[in-house]
mmCIF file of C-alpha atoms in Angstrom:
data_model
loop_
_atom_site.group_PDB
_atom_site.id
_atom_site.type_symbol
_atom_site.label_atom_id
_atom_site.label_comp_id
_atom_site.label_asym_id
_atom_site.label_seq_id
_atom_site.Cartn_x
_atom_site.Cartn_y
_atom_site.Cartn_z
ATOM 1 C CA MET A 1 120.147 60.661 107.365
ATOM 2 C CA GLU A 2 119.192 64.214 107.016
ATOM 3 C CA ARG A 3 118.490 66.425 110.072
ATOM 4 C CA GLU A 4 115.014 67.976 110.701
ATOM 5 C CA PRO A 5 115.745 71.792 110.500
ATOM 6 C CA ARG A 6 114.863 73.569 113.718
ATOM 7 C CA ALA A 7 112.138 76.124 113.711
ATOM 8 C CA SER A 8 114.648 79.050 113.463
ATOM 9 C CA GLU A 9 116.216 77.505 110.445
ATOM 10 C CA ALA A 10 112.710 76.838 108.566
ATOM 11 C CA ALA A 11 112.332 78.336 105.093
ATOM 12 C CA PRO A 12 110.825 81.780 105.452
ATOM 13 C CA GLU A 13 106.713 82.084 104.313
ATOM 14 C CA ALA A 14 106.447 83.115 100.737
ATOM 15 C CA ALA A 15 105.815 86.703 100.653
ATOM 16 C CA VAL A 16 102.243 87.958 99.499
ATOM 17 C CA LEU A 17 101.017 91.459 98.442
ATOM 18 C CA PHE A 18 97.928 92.956 99.590
ATOM 19 C CA ALA A 19 95.910 95.872 99.055
ATOM 20 C CA TRP A 20 92.856 98.134 100.266
ATOM 21 C CA GLY A 21 91.110 101.235 100.199
ATOM 22 C CA ALA A 22 89.952 103.616 97.579
ATOM 23 C CA ASN A 23 89.526 101.698 94.200
ATOM 24 C CA SER A 24 87.398 103.976 91.985
ATOM 25 C CA TYR A 25 89.682 103.317 88.732
ATOM 26 C CA GLY A 26 91.078 99.837 89.499
ATOM 27 C CA GLN A 27 93.837 101.139 91.215
ATOM 28 C CA LEU A 28 94.413 98.291 93.784
ATOM 29 C CA GLY A 29 94.927 95.850 90.836
ATOM 30 C CA LEU A 30 92.002 93.198 92.372
ATOM 31 C CA GLY A 31 90.106 93.369 88.744
ATOM 32 C CA HIS A 32 86.964 95.550 89.797
ATOM 33 C CA LYS A 33 86.301 99.163 90.966
ATOM 34 C CA GLU A 34 84.560 98.627 94.139
ATOM 35 C CA ASP A 35 86.350 100.077 97.119
ATOM 36 C CA VAL A 36 88.001 97.497 99.585
ATOM 37 C CA LEU A 37 87.696 97.762 103.493
ATOM 38 C CA LEU A 38 90.033 95.060 104.352
ATOM 39 C CA PRO A 39 93.158 94.250 102.844
ATOM 40 C CA GLN A 40 93.111 91.794 99.897
ATOM 41 C CA GLN A 41 95.619 89.531 98.510
ATOM 42 C CA LEU A 42 96.521 90.098 94.791
ATOM 43 C CA ASN A 43 96.703 87.535 92.396
ATOM 44 C CA ASP A 44 99.952 86.237 91.192
ATOM 45 C CA PHE A 45 101.139 88.761 88.499
ATOM 46 C CA CYS A 46 105.027 88.610 89.601
ATOM 47 C CA LYS A 47 106.612 86.829 92.562
ATOM 48 C CA PRO A 48 106.013 89.153 95.325
ATOM 49 C CA GLU A 49 109.338 88.221 96.908
ATOM 50 C CA CYS A 50 110.911 89.705 93.838
ATOM 51 C CA VAL A 51 109.021 93.651 94.097
ATOM 52 C CA ARG A 52 111.436 96.083 94.581
ATOM 53 C CA ARG A 53 109.253 99.231 94.843
ATOM 54 C CA ILE A 54 105.752 99.840 94.967
ATOM 55 C CA THR A 55 104.040 103.564 94.638
ATOM 56 C CA GLY A 56 100.586 105.181 93.741
ATOM 57 C CA GLY A 57 99.318 108.126 92.227
ATOM 58 C CA GLY A 58 96.145 110.111 91.957
ATOM 59 C CA GLY A 59 94.334 107.212 90.843
ATOM 60 C CA HIS A 60 97.264 104.790 89.594
ATOM 61 C CA SER A 61 99.630 102.118 91.086
ATOM 62 C CA ALA A 62 102.948 101.187 90.103
ATOM 63 C CA ILE A 63 105.306 98.215 90.899
ATOM 64 C CA VAL A 64 108.738 97.889 90.143
ATOM 65 C CA THR A 65 110.396 94.172 90.465
ATOM 66 C CA ASP A 66 113.853 93.074 91.037
ATOM 67 C CA GLU A 67 114.376 92.616 87.442
ATOM 68 C CA GLY A 68 113.556 95.796 86.450
ATOM 69 C CA GLY A 69 110.083 95.000 85.241
ATOM 70 C CA LEU A 70 107.257 97.976 85.389
ATOM 71 C CA PHE A 71 104.036 96.852 86.315
ATOM 72 C CA VAL A 72 100.800 99.419 86.188
ATOM 73 C CA CYS A 73 97.250 99.695 87.010
ATOM 74 C CA GLY A 74 94.296 102.216 87.574
ATOM 75 C CA LEU A 75 93.470 105.414 85.942
ATOM 76 C CA ASN A 76 94.598 105.919 82.719
ATOM 77 C CA LYS A 77 92.763 108.921 81.226
ATOM 78 C CA ASP A 78 95.756 110.633 80.113
ATOM 79 C CA GLY A 79 97.943 107.957 79.803
ATOM 80 C CA GLN A 80 99.921 107.810 82.959
ATOM 81 C CA LEU A 81 99.973 103.930 82.964
ATOM 82 C CA GLY A 82 102.527 104.245 79.741
ATOM 83 C CA LEU A 83 100.675 101.520 77.997
ATOM 84 C CA GLY A 84 99.809 103.177 74.504
ATOM 85 C CA HIS A 85 95.936 103.780 75.501
ATOM 86 C CA THR A 86 93.699 105.664 77.549
ATOM 87 C CA GLU A 87 91.670 102.969 79.139
ATOM 88 C CA ASP A 88 91.531 102.020 82.652
ATOM 89 C CA VAL A 89 93.231 99.111 83.782
ATOM 90 C CA LEU A 90 92.206 96.663 86.696
ATOM 91 C CA TYR A 91 95.027 94.277 87.091
ATOM 92 C CA PHE A 92 98.623 94.955 87.055
ATOM 93 C CA THR A 93 99.845 94.924 83.645
ATOM 94 C CA THR A 94 103.744 95.122 82.520
ATOM 95 C CA CYS A 95 104.499 98.076 80.652
ATOM 96 C CA ARG A 96 105.692 96.425 77.306
ATOM 97 C CA SER A 97 107.223 99.484 75.929
ATOM 98 C CA LEU A 98 110.145 99.215 78.723
ATOM 99 C CA LEU A 99 110.746 95.752 78.026
ATOM 100 C CA GLY A 100 114.762 95.342 77.656
ATOM 101 C CA CYS A 101 114.935 98.759 79.671
ATOM 102 C CA PRO A 102 115.203 97.699 83.356
ATOM 103 C CA VAL A 103 113.564 100.236 85.571
ATOM 104 C CA GLN A 104 115.179 101.222 88.957
ATOM 105 C CA GLN A 105 112.469 103.762 90.439
ATOM 106 C CA VAL A 106 108.928 105.094 89.439
ATOM 107 C CA ALA A 107 107.023 108.091 90.599
ATOM 108 C CA CYS A 108 103.523 108.495 90.291
ATOM 109 C CA GLY A 109 102.203 111.773 90.069
ATOM 110 C CA TRP A 110 98.482 113.078 90.325
ATOM 111 C CA ASP A 111 97.780 112.084 86.451
ATOM 112 C CA PHE A 112 101.656 111.486 85.515
ATOM 113 C CA THR A 113 104.123 109.037 85.774
ATOM 114 C CA ILE A 114 107.977 109.476 86.059
ATOM 115 C CA ILE A 115 110.603 106.331 85.338
ATOM 116 C CA LEU A 116 114.171 106.139 86.258
ATOM 117 C CA THR A 117 116.003 103.246 84.342
ATOM 118 C CA GLU A 118 118.708 101.581 85.812
ATOM 119 C CA ASN A 119 121.196 103.517 83.561
ATOM 120 C CA GLY A 120 119.857 106.819 84.803
ATOM 121 C CA GLN A 121 117.734 107.680 82.193
ATOM 122 C CA VAL A 122 114.390 109.252 83.212
ATOM 123 C CA LEU A 123 111.030 108.999 81.218
ATOM 124 C CA SER A 124 107.559 110.387 81.547
ATOM 125 C CA CYS A 125 103.834 109.577 80.309
ATOM 126 C CA GLY A 126 100.344 111.079 81.121
ATOM 127 C CA SER A 127 99.511 114.462 81.545
ATOM 128 C CA ASN A 128 101.794 117.338 80.478
ATOM 129 C CA SER A 129 99.182 120.019 81.020
ATOM 130 C CA PHE A 130 101.363 121.949 83.518
ATOM 131 C CA GLY A 131 104.679 120.832 81.966
ATOM 132 C CA GLN A 132 105.046 117.813 84.598
ATOM 133 C CA LEU A 133 106.538 115.633 81.779
ATOM 134 C CA GLY A 134 109.794 117.662 81.286
ATOM 135 C CA VAL A 135 108.905 118.173 77.558
ATOM 136 C CA PRO A 136 108.451 121.829 77.088
ATOM 137 C CA HIS A 137 106.878 121.481 73.448
ATOM 138 C CA GLY A 138 105.439 118.314 73.697
ATOM 139 C CA PRO A 139 101.812 117.183 73.468
ATOM 140 C CA ARG A 140 99.400 118.160 76.281
ATOM 141 C CA ARG A 141 99.513 114.206 77.191
ATOM 142 C CA CYS A 142 101.925 111.054 76.214
ATOM 143 C CA VAL A 143 100.493 107.701 76.690
ATOM 144 C CA VAL A 144 103.796 106.011 76.163
ATOM 145 C CA PRO A 145 107.162 106.824 78.201
ATOM 146 C CA GLN A 146 109.230 109.060 76.510
ATOM 147 C CA ALA A 147 112.708 110.369 77.420
ATOM 148 C CA ILE A 148 113.684 113.636 79.027
ATOM 149 C CA GLU A 149 116.203 114.718 76.544
ATOM 150 C CA LEU A 150 116.983 117.673 78.664
ATOM 151 C CA LEU A 151 118.341 115.750 81.730
ATOM 152 C CA LYS A 152 121.942 114.847 80.248
ATOM 153 C CA GLU A 153 123.578 113.566 83.198
ATOM 154 C CA LYS A 154 123.069 110.215 84.686
ATOM 155 C CA VAL A 155 120.030 110.744 87.365
ATOM 156 C CA VAL A 156 119.743 108.512 90.321
ATOM 157 C CA CYS A 157 116.367 109.707 92.247
ATOM 158 C CA ILE A 158 113.324 110.903 91.042
ATOM 159 C CA ALA A 159 109.820 112.196 92.567
ATOM 160 C CA ALA A 160 106.757 113.323 91.568
ATOM 161 C CA GLY A 161 104.039 115.521 93.200
ATOM 162 C CA LEU A 162 100.692 116.656 92.269
ATOM 163 C CA ARG A 163 101.687 118.927 89.183
ATOM 164 C CA HIS A 164 105.611 118.975 89.614
ATOM 165 C CA ALA A 165 108.398 116.504 89.567
ATOM 166 C CA LEU A 166 112.213 116.534 90.427
ATOM 167 C CA ALA A 167 115.433 114.785 89.580
ATOM 168 C CA ALA A 168 118.913 114.359 91.409
ATOM 169 C CA THR A 169 122.024 113.515 89.550
ATOM 170 C CA ALA A 170 124.781 111.453 90.089
ATOM 171 C CA SER A 171 126.705 114.582 91.142
ATOM 172 C CA GLY A 172 124.274 115.771 93.540
ATOM 173 C CA ILE A 173 122.575 118.536 91.453
ATOM 174 C CA VAL A 174 118.698 118.720 91.788
ATOM 175 C CA PHE A 175 116.268 119.499 88.930
ATOM 176 C CA GLN A 176 112.769 120.376 89.025
ATOM 177 C CA TRP A 177 110.039 121.081 86.410
ATOM 178 C CA GLY A 178 106.170 121.307 86.280
ATOM 179 C CA THR A 179 104.431 124.578 87.281
ATOM 180 C CA GLY A 180 102.210 122.903 90.220
ATOM 181 C CA LEU A 181 103.826 125.148 92.823
ATOM 182 C CA ALA A 182 104.119 128.477 91.071
ATOM 183 C CA SER A 183 100.237 129.192 91.566
ATOM 184 C CA SER A 184 100.531 128.783 95.368
ATOM 185 C CA GLY A 185 103.823 130.885 95.315
ATOM 186 C CA ARG A 186 102.451 134.002 93.541
ATOM 187 C CA ARG A 187 99.453 134.029 95.782
ATOM 188 C CA LEU A 188 101.445 133.571 99.156
ATOM 189 C CA CYS A 189 104.632 135.718 97.988
ATOM 190 C CA PRO A 190 103.104 138.819 96.079
ATOM 191 C CA GLY A 191 105.348 141.140 93.901
ATOM 192 C CA GLN A 192 108.151 138.639 94.335
ATOM 193 C CA THR A 193 109.938 137.022 91.440
ATOM 194 C CA LEU A 194 109.725 133.381 91.709
ATOM 195 C CA PRO A 195 112.814 131.207 90.814
ATOM 196 C CA LEU A 196 112.870 129.655 87.309
ATOM 197 C CA PHE A 197 112.497 126.318 88.659
ATOM 198 C CA LEU A 198 109.083 126.984 90.055
ATOM 199 C CA THR A 199 107.363 128.148 86.580
ATOM 200 C CA ALA A 200 109.722 125.826 84.248
ATOM 201 C CA LYS A 201 108.226 123.169 81.828
ATOM 202 C CA GLU A 202 111.287 121.806 81.460
ATOM 203 C CA PRO A 203 114.009 120.316 83.949
ATOM 204 C CA SER A 204 115.669 123.631 85.904
ATOM 205 C CA ARG A 205 118.118 123.449 88.261
ATOM 206 C CA VAL A 206 117.125 124.026 91.728
ATOM 207 C CA THR A 207 119.096 127.247 92.947
ATOM 208 C CA GLY A 208 120.039 127.463 96.810
ATOM 209 C CA LEU A 209 121.815 124.065 96.873
ATOM 210 C CA GLU A 210 124.756 124.569 95.442
ATOM 211 C CA ASN A 211 126.897 124.004 98.256
ATOM 212 C CA SER A 212 125.443 120.563 99.024
ATOM 213 C CA LYS A 213 125.164 117.149 97.373
ATOM 214 C CA ALA A 214 121.846 115.952 97.147
ATOM 215 C CA THR A 215 121.473 112.127 97.310
ATOM 216 C CA CYS A 216 117.521 111.821 97.094
ATOM 217 C CA VAL A 217 114.672 114.160 96.283
ATOM 218 C CA LEU A 218 110.911 114.124 97.287
ATOM 219 C CA ALA A 219 107.570 115.636 96.457
ATOM 220 C CA GLY A 220 104.239 116.279 98.012
ATOM 221 C CA SER A 221 101.525 117.645 96.888
ATOM 222 C CA ASP A 222 102.840 121.110 96.795
ATOM 223 C CA HIS A 223 106.279 121.098 98.209
ATOM 224 C CA SER A 224 109.556 119.533 97.336
ATOM 225 C CA ALA A 225 112.398 118.207 99.605
ATOM 226 C CA SER A 226 116.312 116.891 99.149
ATOM 227 C CA LEU A 227 118.457 115.131 101.473
ATOM 228 C CA THR A 228 122.104 115.706 101.194
ATOM 229 C CA ASP A 229 124.890 113.297 101.875
ATOM 230 C CA ALA A 230 125.662 115.180 104.713
ATOM 231 C CA GLY A 231 122.311 114.345 106.306
ATOM 232 C CA GLU A 232 120.704 117.459 105.975
ATOM 233 C CA LEU A 233 117.397 118.112 104.788
ATOM 234 C CA TYR A 234 116.221 121.133 102.578
ATOM 235 C CA VAL A 235 112.510 121.854 101.895
ATOM 236 C CA TRP A 236 110.624 124.470 99.893
ATOM 237 C CA GLY A 237 107.171 125.092 98.315
ATOM 238 C CA SER A 238 103.735 125.121 100.250
ATOM 239 C CA ASN A 239 104.083 125.478 103.962
ATOM 240 C CA LYS A 240 100.260 125.353 104.553
ATOM 241 C CA HIS A 241 100.393 122.416 106.971
ATOM 242 C CA GLY A 242 103.524 123.113 108.514
ATOM 243 C CA GLN A 243 105.501 120.590 106.638
ATOM 244 C CA LEU A 244 108.290 122.253 105.804
ATOM 245 C CA ALA A 245 108.841 123.321 109.632
ATOM 246 C CA SER A 246 108.864 127.081 109.082
ATOM 247 C CA LEU A 247 107.042 129.876 109.823
ATOM 248 C CA ALA A 248 106.344 131.120 106.241
ATOM 249 C CA ALA A 249 103.565 130.201 104.302
ATOM 250 C CA PHE A 250 105.706 129.693 101.270
ATOM 251 C CA LEU A 251 109.351 128.877 100.715
ATOM 252 C CA PRO A 252 110.304 129.769 96.966
ATOM 253 C CA LEU A 253 114.143 128.675 97.707
ATOM 254 C CA PRO A 254 115.261 125.633 99.552
ATOM 255 C CA GLN A 255 115.957 126.303 103.285
ATOM 256 C CA LYS A 256 117.679 123.700 105.605
ATOM 257 C CA ILE A 257 115.745 122.253 108.617
ATOM 258 C CA GLU A 258 117.906 122.968 111.445
ATOM 259 C CA ALA A 259 119.511 120.054 113.018
ATOM 260 C CA HIS A 260 118.392 120.750 116.362
ATOM 261 C CA CYS A 261 114.448 119.645 114.944
ATOM 262 C CA PHE A 262 116.306 116.363 115.005
ATOM 263 C CA GLN A 263 118.143 116.313 118.120
ATOM 264 C CA ASN A 264 121.200 117.601 116.028
ATOM 265 C CA GLU A 265 121.371 114.043 114.428
ATOM 266 C CA LYS A 266 122.005 113.635 110.704
ATOM 267 C CA VAL A 267 119.010 112.512 108.802
ATOM 268 C CA THR A 268 119.356 109.173 106.866
ATOM 269 C CA SER A 269 116.175 108.843 105.478
ATOM 270 C CA VAL A 270 113.142 110.804 104.626
ATOM 271 C CA TRP A 271 109.465 110.063 103.018
ATOM 272 C CA SER A 272 107.048 112.754 101.764
ATOM 273 C CA GLY A 273 103.172 112.040 101.965
ATOM 274 C CA TRP A 274 100.852 114.525 100.219
ATOM 275 C CA THR A 275 101.311 117.275 103.025
ATOM 276 C CA HIS A 276 103.483 116.148 105.621
ATOM 277 C CA LEU A 277 106.952 114.311 105.730
ATOM 278 C CA VAL A 278 108.869 111.984 107.643
ATOM 279 C CA ALA A 279 112.531 111.660 108.667
ATOM 280 C CA GLN A 280 114.590 109.144 110.281
ATOM 281 C CA THR A 281 118.104 109.368 112.017
ATOM 282 C CA GLY A 282 118.142 107.206 114.962
ATOM 283 C CA LEU A 283 114.564 107.832 115.920
ATOM 284 C CA LEU A 284 111.390 108.856 114.014
ATOM 285 C CA TRP A 285 109.941 112.300 113.266
ATOM 286 C CA LEU A 286 106.905 113.047 112.037
ATOM 287 C CA ARG A 287 105.872 116.555 110.616
ATOM 288 C CA ALA A 288 102.400 117.063 109.591
#
């Protein structure tokens, strides 16, 4: 005779995906373009318990599953969904051009998307008006993901901002491309020559990080960050909202946030919003 499981042994409830908020382009994946004030359950397009990552850009959203599948929806006027066309998509739809090429991570910029495959290759699609696709001589937009050939080494982490993107390689080197930070840099650092990686339209090594090994990169609207294997956090770009924990209005080169800001603890994880950063040690710290 089988015994009845105790409450603590009961099977966990099935995971469910919810979406709400701005929906002008169908980025919530609910099948319409009306804003949603309360969380609404998404229709089944994959098993929610198999979702590995969820992220969003200026008007588009992306989901990566445990099997490496990529589902996208929302604004697509520049082909940022990578579906081969420029029509907005109201439901999460699989990116068929990547079938057989498992995805590890996806980063959504304002009007472009950066994709990291499980084998460490980086692809991009969407607008290339500011070189944010990392293909310097490519078209002004790309509607299917294309490989960023200049990233030769295996990549382990990617990030996308308003008009720039980053990648960290397996050896801990950080690359940046897209000219999104350059205009702020020129305005806030008059007469100063900006480093190449702020103006490059192809992957350019971020200088100032030579003595550290990056494990993670992040991007906000107009700033960048890198977390090292030693638990140190480096930041650069616009500091308009104090997000870089510096007195300078703009940091053209990476600057380490001093350990005392985190009670002398190593940083273990970092997240970036559009104009703020959140870092985790043993505690959570918000920098807005």
